[in-house]
C-alpha atoms as a printed R data frame, in Angstrom:
    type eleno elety resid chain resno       x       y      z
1   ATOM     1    CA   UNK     A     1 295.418 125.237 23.390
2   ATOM     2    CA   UNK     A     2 298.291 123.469 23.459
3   ATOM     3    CA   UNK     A     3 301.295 123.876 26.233
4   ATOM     4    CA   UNK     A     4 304.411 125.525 24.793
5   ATOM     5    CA   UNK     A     5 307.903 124.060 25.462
6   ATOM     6    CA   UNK     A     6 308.666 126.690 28.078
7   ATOM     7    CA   UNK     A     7 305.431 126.713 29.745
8   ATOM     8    CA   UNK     A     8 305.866 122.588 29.977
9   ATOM     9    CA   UNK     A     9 309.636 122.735 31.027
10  ATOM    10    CA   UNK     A    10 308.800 125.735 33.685
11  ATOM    11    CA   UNK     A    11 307.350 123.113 35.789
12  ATOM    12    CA   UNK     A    12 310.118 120.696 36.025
13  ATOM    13    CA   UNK     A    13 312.471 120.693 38.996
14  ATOM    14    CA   UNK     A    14 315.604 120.686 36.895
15  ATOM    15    CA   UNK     A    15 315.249 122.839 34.010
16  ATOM    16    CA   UNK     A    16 312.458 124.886 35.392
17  ATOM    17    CA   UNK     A    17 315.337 127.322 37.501
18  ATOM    18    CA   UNK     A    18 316.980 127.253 33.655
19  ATOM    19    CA   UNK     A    19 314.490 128.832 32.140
20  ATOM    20    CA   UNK     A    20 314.008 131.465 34.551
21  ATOM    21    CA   UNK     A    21 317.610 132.218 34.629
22  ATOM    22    CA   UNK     A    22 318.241 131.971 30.756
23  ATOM    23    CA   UNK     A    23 314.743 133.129 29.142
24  ATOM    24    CA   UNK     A    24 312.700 130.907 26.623
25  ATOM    25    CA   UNK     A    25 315.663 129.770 24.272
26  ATOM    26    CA   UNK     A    26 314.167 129.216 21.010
27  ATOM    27    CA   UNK     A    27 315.152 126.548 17.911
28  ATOM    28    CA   UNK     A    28 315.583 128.782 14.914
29  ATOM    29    CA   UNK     A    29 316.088 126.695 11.978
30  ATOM    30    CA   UNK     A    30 318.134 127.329  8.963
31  ATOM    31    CA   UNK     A    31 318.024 128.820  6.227
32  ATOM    32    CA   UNK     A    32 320.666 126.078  4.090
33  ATOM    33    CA   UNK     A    33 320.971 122.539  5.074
34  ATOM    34    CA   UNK     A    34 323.788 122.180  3.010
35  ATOM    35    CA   UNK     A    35 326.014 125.507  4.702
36  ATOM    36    CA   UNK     A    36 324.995 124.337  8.107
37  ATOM    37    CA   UNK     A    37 326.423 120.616  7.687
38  ATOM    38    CA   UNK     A    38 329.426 121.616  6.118
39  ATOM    39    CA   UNK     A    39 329.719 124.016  9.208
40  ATOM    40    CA   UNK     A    40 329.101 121.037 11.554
41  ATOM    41    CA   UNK     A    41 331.756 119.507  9.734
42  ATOM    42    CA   UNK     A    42 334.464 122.311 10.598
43  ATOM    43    CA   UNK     A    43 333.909 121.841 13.799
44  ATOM    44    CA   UNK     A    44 334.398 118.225 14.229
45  ATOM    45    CA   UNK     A    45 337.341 118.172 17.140
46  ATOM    46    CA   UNK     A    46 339.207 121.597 16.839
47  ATOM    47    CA   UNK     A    47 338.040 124.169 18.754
48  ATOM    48    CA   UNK     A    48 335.412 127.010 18.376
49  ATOM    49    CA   UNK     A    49 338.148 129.280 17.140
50  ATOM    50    CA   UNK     A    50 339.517 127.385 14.939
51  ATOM    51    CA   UNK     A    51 336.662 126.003 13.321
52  ATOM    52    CA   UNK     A    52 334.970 129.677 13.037
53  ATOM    53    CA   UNK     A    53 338.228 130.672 11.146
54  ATOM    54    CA   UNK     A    54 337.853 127.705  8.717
55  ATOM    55    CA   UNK     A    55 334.428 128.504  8.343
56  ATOM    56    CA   UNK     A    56 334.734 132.212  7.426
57  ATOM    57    CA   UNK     A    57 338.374 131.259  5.157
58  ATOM    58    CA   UNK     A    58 335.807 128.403  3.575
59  ATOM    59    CA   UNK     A    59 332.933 130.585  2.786
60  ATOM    60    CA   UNK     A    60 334.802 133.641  0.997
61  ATOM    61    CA   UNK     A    61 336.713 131.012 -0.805
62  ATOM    62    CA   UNK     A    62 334.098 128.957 -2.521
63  ATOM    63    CA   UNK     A    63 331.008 128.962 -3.325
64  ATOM    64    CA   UNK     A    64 328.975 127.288 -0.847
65  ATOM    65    CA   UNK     A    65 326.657 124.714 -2.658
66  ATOM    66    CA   UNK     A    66 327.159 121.361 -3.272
67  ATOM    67    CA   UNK     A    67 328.213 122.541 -6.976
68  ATOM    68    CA   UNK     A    68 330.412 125.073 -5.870
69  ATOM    69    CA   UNK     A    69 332.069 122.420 -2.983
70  ATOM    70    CA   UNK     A    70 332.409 119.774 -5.966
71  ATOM    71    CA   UNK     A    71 333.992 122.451 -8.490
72  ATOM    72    CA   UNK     A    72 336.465 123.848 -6.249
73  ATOM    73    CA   UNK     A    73 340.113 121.804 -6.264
74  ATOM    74    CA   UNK     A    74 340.562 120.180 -3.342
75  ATOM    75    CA   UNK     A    75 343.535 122.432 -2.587
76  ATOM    76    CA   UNK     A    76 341.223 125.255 -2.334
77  ATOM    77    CA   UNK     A    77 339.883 123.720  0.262
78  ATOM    78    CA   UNK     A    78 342.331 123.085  2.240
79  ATOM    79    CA   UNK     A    79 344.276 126.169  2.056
80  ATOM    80    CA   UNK     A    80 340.886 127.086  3.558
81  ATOM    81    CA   UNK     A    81 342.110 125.073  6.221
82  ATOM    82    CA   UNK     A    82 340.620 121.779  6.243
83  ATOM    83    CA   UNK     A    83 342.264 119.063  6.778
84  ATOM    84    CA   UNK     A    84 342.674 116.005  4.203
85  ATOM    85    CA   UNK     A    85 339.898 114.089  5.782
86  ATOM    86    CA   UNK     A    86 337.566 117.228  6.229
87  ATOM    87    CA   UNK     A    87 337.898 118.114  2.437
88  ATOM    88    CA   UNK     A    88 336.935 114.604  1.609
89  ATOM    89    CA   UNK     A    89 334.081 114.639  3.621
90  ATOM    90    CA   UNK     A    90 332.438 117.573  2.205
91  ATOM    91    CA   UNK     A    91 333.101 116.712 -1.309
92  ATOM    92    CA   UNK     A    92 330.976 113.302  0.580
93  ATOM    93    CA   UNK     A    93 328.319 115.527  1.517
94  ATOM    94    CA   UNK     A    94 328.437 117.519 -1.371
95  ATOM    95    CA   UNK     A    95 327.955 114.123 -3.573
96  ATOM    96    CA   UNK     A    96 325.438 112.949 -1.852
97  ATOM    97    CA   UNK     A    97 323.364 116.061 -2.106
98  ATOM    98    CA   UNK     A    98 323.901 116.278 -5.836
99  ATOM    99    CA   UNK     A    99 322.851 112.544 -6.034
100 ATOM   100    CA   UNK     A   100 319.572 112.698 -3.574
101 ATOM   101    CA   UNK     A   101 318.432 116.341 -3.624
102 ATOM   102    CA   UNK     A   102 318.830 116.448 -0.223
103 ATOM   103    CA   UNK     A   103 317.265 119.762  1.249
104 ATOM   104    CA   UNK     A   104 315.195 120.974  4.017
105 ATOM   105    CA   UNK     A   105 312.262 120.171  1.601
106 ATOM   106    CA   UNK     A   106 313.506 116.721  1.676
107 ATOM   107    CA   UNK     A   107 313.722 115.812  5.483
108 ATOM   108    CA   UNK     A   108 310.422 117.953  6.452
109 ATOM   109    CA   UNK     A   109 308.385 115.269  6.170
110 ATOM   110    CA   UNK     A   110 310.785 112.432  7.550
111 ATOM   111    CA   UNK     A   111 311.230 111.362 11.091
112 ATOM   112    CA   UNK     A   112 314.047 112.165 13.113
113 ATOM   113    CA   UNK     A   113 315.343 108.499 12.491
114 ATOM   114    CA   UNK     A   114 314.672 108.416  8.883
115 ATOM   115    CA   UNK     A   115 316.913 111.662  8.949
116 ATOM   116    CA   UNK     A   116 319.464 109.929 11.101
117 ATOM   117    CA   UNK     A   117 320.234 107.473  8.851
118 ATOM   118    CA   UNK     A   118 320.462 109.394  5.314
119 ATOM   119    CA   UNK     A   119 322.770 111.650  6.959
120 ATOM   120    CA   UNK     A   120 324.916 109.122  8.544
121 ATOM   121    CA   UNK     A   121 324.964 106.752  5.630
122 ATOM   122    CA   UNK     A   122 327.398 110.099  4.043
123 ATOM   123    CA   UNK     A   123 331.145 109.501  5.153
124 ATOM   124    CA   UNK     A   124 332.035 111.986  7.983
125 ATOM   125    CA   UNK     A   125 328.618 112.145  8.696
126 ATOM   126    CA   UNK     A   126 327.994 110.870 12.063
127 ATOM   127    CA   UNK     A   127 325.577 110.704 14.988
128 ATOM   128    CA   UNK     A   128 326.605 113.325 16.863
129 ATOM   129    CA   UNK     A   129 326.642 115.793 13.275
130 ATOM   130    CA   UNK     A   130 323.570 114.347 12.175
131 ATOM   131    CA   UNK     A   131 321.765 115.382 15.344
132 ATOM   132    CA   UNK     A   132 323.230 118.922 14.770
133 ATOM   133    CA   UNK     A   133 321.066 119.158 11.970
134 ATOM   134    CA   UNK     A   134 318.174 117.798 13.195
135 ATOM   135    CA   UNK     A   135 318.127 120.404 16.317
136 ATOM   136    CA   UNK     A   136 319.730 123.581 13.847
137 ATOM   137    CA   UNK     A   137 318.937 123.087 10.144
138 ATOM   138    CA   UNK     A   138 315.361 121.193 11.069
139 ATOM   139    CA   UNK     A   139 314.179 123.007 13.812
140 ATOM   140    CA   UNK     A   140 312.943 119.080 15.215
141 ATOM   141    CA   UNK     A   141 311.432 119.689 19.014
142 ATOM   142    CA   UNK     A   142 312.011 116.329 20.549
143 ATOM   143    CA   UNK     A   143 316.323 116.099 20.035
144 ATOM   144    CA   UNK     A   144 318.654 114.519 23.013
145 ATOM   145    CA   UNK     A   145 321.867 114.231 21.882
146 ATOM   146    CA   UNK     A   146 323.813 112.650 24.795
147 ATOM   147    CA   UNK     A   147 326.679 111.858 22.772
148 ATOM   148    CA   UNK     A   148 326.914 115.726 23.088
149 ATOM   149    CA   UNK     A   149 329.776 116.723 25.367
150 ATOM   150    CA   UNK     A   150 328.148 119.896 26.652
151 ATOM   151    CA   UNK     A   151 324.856 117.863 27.188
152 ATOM   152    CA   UNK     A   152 326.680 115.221 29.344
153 ATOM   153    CA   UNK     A   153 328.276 118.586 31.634
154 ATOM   154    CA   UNK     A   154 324.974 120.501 31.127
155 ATOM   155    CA   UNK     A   155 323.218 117.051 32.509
156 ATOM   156    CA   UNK     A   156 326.243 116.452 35.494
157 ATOM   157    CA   UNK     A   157 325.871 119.977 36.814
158 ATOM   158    CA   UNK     A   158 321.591 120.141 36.657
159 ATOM   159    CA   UNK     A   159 320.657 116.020 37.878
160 ATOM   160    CA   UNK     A   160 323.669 114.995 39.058
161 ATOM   161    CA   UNK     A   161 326.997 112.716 38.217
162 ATOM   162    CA   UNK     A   162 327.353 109.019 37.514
163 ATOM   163    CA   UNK     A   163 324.654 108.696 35.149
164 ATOM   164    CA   UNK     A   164 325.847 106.527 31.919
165 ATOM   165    CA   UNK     A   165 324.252 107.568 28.055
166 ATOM   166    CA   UNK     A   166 321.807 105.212 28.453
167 ATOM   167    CA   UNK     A   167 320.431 105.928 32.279
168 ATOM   168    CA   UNK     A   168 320.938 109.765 30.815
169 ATOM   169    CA   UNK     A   169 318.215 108.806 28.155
170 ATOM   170    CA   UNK     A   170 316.343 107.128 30.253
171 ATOM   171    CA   UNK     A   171 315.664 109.746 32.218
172 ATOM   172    CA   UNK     A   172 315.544 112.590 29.781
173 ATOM   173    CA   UNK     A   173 312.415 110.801 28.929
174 ATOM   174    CA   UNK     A   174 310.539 113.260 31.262
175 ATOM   175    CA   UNK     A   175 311.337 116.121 29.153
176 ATOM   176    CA   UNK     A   176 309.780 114.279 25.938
177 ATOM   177    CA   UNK     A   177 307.980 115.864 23.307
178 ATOM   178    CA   UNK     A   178 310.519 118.997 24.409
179 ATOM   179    CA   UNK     A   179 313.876 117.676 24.798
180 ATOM   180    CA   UNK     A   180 315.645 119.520 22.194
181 ATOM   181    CA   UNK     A   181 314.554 122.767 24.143
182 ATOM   182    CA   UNK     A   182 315.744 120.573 27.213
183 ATOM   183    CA   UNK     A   183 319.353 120.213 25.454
184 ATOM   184    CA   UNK     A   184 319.267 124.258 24.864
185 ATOM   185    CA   UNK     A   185 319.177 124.705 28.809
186 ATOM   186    CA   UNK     A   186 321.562 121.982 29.958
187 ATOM   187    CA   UNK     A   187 324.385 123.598 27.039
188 ATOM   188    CA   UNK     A   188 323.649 126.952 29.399
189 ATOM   189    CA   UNK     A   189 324.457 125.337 32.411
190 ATOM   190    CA   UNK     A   190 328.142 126.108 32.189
191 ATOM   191    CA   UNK     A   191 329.182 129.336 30.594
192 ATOM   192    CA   UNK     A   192 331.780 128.046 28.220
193 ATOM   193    CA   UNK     A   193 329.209 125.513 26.917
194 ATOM   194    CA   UNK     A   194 326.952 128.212 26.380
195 ATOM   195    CA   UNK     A   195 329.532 130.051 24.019
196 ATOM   196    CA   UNK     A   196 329.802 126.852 22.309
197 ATOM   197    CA   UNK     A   197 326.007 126.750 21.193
198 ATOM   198    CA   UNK     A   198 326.213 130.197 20.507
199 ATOM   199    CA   UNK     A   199 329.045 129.103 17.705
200 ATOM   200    CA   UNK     A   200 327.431 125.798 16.473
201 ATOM   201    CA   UNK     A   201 323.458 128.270 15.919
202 ATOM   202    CA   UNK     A   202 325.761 130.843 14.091
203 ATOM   203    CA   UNK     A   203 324.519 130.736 10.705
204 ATOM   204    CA   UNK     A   204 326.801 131.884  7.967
205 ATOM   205    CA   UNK     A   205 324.542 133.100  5.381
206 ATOM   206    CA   UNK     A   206 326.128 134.792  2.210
C-alpha cells in the first residue's frame, strides 16, 4: 500500500506540526482549465478583493469560454474591470486555446514541464500562473512554487530566514513526490496567506 501525502509529511519536523494543526489539506482539481487561468489572470498584482470583484463583474458579463472571451468587445471586458494589458492577455489565452485545444484532457498526460512551457509560451502567461494551474486546475502532487510570495513567508516562518529560491528548492527536495501538499501547509503558516489560497482554490463555476 502506498504512503499517502499526509501520512508521509506527518513525519517531517517542519510540516508534520502543520498538519496536525491544519488537517489533511487536499488538491481538488478543477472542473475548467480555461475559467481557472483566466481567474489566475485577475489576480496578477491587485489584491484578493479586487481581483474577486473582477472575477465575479467578468463572469456575469461574458461568457466564459475561449469563444465567449474572443466574441466579447474588448470594452466589455474592461468595464469588467480589467485592465488594458489583462484584456489582452485573455483574448492570448483565449487564442491559444482555440488554436491548440488546450484542456484538462490535453495536459493529463504531460509532465509538469511540458505543461510549463505551453502555458508560458501564451503572453501573460507566466511561471508563477502556470504553476497555479498545475497545483489547481491539474491536481499535479509534486508542485513548489517558490516564486510564490506566500510560499517564501510560509517557508521563513516554518525553516527559517535567509534562504535564497534556489537553497529554498534545494531543500524542499525532502518533501518530494508531495511538495504541492507541502506548499498547501507553508500558505497556512500565516493567516492572511491562508485567506489568500482560500481565494486563488475558489472555483467560479457557472
Amino acid at each position: 500500500m502506498t504512503d499517502s501525502p499526509h501520512s508521509v509529511l506527518r513525519e517531517d519536523p517542519d510540516i508534520g506540526p502543520l498538519v496536525s494543526a491544519h488537517g489533511e489539506l487536499t488538491l481538488d482539481p478543477a472542473d475548467d482549465l480555461f475559467q481557472r487561468l483566466v481567474v489566475s489572470i485577475c489576480r496578477q498584482q491587485v489584491s484578493m478583493a479586487s481581483a474577486a470583484a473582477t472575477r465575479d463583474r467578468l463572469f456575469d458579463a461574458v461568457e466564459v469560454t475561449p469563444a465567449g472571451v474572443l466574441a466579447a468587445d474588448d470594452a466589455v471586458l474592461k468595464d469588467a474591470g480589467l485592465s488594458r494589458q489583462k484584456t489582452r492577455y485573455v483574448n492570448e489565452v483565449a487564442a491559444a486555446f482555440e488554436e491548440h485545444g488546450y484542456s484538462l484532457d490535453y495536459f493529463a498526460e504531460r509532465s509538469d514541464d511540458e505543461v510549463r512551457a505551453e502555458l508560458t509560451a501564451i503572453t501573460g502567461v507566466g511561471e508563477w500562473t502556470a504553476n497555479m494551474q498545475l497545483l489547481f486546475a491539474l491536481g499535479r502532487e509534486d508542485v513548489f512554487p517558490v516564486g510564490d510570495l506566500g510560499v517564501r513567508k510560509g517557508f521563513s516562518n516554518v525553516v527559517g530566514e535567509g534562504y535564497s529560491r534556489s537553497e529554498m528548492r534545494e531543500y524542499a527536495q525532502r518533501w518530494a513526490p508531495y511538495r504541492s501538499y507541502a506548499t498547501l501547509y507553508l500558505w497556512r503558516a500565516e493567516e492572511d496567506i491562508a485567506e489568500s489560497v482560500a481565494e486563488v482554490t475558489d472555483g467560479h463555476d457557472k
